[in-house]
mmCIF file of C-alpha atoms in Angstrom:
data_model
loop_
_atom_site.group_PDB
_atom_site.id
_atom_site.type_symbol
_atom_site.label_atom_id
_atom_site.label_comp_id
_atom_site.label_asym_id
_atom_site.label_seq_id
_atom_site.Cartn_x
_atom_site.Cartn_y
_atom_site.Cartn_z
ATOM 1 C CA UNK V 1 -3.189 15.300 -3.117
ATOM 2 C CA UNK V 2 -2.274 18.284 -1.763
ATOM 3 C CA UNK V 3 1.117 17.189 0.177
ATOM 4 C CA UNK V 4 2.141 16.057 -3.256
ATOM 5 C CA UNK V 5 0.737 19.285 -5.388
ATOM 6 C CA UNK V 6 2.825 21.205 -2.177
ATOM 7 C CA UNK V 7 6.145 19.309 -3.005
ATOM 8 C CA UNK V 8 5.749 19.070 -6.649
ATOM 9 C CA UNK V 9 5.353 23.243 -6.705
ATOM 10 C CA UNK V 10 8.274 23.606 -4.463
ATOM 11 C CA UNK V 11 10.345 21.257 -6.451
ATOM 12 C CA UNK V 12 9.888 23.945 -9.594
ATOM 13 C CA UNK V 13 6.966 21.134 -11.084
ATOM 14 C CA UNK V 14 9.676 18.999 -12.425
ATOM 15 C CA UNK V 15 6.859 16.672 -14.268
ATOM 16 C CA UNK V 16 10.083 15.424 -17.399
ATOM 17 C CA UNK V 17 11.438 14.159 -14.510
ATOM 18 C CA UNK V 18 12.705 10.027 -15.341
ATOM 19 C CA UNK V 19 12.133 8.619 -11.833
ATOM 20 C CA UNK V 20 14.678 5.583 -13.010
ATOM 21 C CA UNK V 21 12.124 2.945 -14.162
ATOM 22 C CA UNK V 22 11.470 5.236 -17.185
ATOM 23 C CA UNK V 23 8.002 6.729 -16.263
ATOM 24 C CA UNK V 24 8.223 10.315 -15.729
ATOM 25 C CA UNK V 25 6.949 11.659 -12.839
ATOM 26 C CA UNK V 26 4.307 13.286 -14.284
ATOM 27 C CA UNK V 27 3.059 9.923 -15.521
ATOM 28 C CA UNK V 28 3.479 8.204 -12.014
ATOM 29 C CA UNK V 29 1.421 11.526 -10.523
ATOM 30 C CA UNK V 30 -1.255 10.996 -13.251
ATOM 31 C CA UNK V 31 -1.443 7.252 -13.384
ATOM 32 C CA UNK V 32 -4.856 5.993 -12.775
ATOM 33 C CA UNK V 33 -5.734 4.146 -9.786
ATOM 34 C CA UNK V 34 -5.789 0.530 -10.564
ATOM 35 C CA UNK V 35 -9.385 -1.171 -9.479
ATOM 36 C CA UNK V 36 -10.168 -4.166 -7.111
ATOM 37 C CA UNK V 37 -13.435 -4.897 -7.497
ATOM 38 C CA UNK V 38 -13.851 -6.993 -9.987
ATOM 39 C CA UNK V 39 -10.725 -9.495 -9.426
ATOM 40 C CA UNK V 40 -11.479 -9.504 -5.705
ATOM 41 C CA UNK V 41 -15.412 -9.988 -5.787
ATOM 42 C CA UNK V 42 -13.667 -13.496 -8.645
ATOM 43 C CA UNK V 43 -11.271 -14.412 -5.720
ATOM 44 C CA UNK V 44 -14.178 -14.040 -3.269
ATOM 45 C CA UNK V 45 -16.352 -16.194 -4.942
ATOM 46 C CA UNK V 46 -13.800 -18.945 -5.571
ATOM 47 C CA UNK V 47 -12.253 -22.157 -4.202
ATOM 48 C CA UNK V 48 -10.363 -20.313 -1.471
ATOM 49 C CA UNK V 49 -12.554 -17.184 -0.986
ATOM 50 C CA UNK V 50 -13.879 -18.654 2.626
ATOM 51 C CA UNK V 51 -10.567 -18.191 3.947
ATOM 52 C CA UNK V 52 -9.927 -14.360 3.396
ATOM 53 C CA UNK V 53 -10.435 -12.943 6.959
ATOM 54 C CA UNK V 54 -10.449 -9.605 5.985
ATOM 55 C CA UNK V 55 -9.772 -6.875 3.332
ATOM 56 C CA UNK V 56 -8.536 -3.119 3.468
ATOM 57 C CA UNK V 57 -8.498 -0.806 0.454
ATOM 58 C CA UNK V 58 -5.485 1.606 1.190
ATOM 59 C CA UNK V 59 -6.220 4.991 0.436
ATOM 60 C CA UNK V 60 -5.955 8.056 2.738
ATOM 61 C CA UNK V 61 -4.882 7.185 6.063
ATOM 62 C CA UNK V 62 -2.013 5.581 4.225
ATOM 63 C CA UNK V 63 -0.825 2.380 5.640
ATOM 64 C CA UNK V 64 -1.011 2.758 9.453
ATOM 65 C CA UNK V 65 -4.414 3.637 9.354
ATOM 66 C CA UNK V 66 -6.740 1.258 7.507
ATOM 67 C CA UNK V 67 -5.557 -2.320 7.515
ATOM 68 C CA UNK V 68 -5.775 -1.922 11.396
ATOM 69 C CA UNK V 69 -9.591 -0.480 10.785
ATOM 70 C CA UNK V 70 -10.398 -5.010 10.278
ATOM 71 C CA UNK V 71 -8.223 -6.026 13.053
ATOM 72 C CA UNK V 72 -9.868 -7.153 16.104
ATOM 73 C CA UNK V 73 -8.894 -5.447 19.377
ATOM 74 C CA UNK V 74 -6.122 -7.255 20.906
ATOM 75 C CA UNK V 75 -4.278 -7.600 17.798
ATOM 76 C CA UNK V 76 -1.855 -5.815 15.726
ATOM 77 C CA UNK V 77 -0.271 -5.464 12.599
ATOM 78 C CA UNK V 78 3.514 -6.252 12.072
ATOM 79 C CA UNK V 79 4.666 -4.921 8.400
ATOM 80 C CA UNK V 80 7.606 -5.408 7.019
ATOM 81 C CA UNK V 81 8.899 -2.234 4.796
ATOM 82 C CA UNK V 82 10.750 -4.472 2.769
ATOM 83 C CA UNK V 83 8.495 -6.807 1.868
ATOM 84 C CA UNK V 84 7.701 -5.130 -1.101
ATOM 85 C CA UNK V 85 9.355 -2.751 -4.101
ATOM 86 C CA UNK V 86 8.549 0.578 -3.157
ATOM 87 C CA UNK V 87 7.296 2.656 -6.293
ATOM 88 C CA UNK V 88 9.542 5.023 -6.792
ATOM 89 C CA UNK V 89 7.164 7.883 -7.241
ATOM 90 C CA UNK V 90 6.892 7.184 -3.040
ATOM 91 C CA UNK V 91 10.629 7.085 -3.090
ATOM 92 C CA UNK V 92 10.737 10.650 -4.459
ATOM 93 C CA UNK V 93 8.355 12.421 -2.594
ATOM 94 C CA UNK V 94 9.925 11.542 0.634
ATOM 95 C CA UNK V 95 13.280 13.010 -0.468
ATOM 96 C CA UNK V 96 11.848 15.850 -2.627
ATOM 97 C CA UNK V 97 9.644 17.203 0.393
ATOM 98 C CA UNK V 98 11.077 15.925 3.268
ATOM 99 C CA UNK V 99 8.868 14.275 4.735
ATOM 100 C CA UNK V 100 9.211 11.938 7.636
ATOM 101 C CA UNK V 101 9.195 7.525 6.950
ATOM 102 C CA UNK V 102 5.802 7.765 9.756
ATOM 103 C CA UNK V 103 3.861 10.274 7.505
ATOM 104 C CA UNK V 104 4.442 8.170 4.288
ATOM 105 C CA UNK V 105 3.094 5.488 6.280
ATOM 106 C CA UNK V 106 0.160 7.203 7.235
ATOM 107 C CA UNK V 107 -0.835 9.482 4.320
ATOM 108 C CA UNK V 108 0.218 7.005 1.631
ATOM 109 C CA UNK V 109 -0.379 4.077 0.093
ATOM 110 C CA UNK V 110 3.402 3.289 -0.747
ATOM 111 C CA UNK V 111 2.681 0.701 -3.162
ATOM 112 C CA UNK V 112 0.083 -1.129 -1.504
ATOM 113 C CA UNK V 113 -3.025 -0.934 -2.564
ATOM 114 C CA UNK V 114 -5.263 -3.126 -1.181
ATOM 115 C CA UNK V 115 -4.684 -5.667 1.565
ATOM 116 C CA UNK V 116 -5.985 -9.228 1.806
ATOM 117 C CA UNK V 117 -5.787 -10.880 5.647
ATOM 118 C CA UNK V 118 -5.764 -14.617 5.344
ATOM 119 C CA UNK V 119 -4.521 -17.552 8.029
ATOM 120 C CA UNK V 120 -0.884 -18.421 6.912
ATOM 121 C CA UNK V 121 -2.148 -21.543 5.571
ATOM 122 C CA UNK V 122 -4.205 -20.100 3.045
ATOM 123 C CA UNK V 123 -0.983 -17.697 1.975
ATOM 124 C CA UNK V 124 0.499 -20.046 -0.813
ATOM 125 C CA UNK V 125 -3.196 -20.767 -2.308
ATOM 126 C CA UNK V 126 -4.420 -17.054 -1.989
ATOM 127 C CA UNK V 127 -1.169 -15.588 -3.898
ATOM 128 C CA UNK V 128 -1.700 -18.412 -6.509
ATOM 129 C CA UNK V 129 -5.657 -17.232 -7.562
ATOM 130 C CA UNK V 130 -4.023 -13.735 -7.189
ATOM 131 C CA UNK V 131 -1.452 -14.439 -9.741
ATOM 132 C CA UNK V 132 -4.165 -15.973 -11.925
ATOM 133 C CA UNK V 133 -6.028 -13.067 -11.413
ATOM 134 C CA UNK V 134 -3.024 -10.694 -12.891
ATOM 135 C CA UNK V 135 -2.725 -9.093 -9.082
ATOM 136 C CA UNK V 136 1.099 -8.115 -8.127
ATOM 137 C CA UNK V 137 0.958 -9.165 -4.814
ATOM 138 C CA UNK V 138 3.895 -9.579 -1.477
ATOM 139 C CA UNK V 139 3.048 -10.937 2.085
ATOM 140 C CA UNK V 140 4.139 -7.874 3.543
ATOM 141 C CA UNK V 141 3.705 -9.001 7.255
ATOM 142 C CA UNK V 142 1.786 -11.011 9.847
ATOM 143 C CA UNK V 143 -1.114 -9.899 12.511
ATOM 144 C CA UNK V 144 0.151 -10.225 15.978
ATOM 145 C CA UNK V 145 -0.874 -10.046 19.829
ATOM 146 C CA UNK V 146 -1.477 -6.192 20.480
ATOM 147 C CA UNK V 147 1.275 -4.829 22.453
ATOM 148 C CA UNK V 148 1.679 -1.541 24.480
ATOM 149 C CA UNK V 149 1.855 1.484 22.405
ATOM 150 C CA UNK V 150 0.833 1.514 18.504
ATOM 151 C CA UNK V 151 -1.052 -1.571 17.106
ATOM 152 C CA UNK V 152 0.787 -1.204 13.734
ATOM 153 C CA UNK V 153 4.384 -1.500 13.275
ATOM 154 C CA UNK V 154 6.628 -0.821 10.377
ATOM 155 C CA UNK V 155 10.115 -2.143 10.309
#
């Protein structure tokens, strides 16, 4: 919270501001965290819960940092940036305070908030309970062999 309090004060607090979708962006600052337990401890416990592999709640540490947290050694994490429609809260910080696409990855959420890791043959029945359960949800990538370098990239 304090990158954004930082670039909200230096962009004179404009909290009127329509961000396009018609929230303000005083609303999108203030907008209560939405809650996982209870829909994912229902999708846990049902027909396909056996075949979720792993989970990540994405809070600080942003993106980069804690879906890799559940991925064994050896693997990786290829995410697609597109997979998904970036709030636009996300969309203005980045251009308000400058800050570089790596450090939204890593200190932000950007939309996602929790990530589910299933086998891609569980994809199509997973996303179905998750609709059922009112969940927005995207496949925003795959887990891969670990290569040299980072272990999570973002294209």
């Amino acid at each position: 919270y304090s990158l954004i309090r930082k670039i909200y004060d230096r962009a004179g607090r404009p909290g009127d501001l329509d961000l396009g979708d018609g929230t303000t962006l005083v609303d999108a600052l203030m907008a209560p965290t939405r809650l996982y337990v209870k829909p994912i401890l229902e999708l846990l416990g049902g027909a396909h819960g056996d075949e979720i592999h792993a989970m990540a709640h994405i809070t600080g540490g942003g993106l980069t940092e804690n879906i890799i947290r559940v991925v064994p050694d050896g693997l990786g994490l290829d995410i697609d940036a597109n997979a998904w429609p970036q709030p636009a809260v996300f969309q203005w910080l980045q251009r308000e305070g400058a800050v570089p696409r790596e450090d939204m990855w890593r200190t932000f959420n950007c939309g996602i908030g929790f990530v589910l890791i299933v086998p891609p043959s569980a994809v199509a029945a997973v996303g179905g309970e998750l609709d059922r359960l009112a969940l927005p949800h995207w496949r925003i990538g795959e887990v891969v062999a670990a290569g040299d370098g980072e272990r999570v990239r973002i294209g």
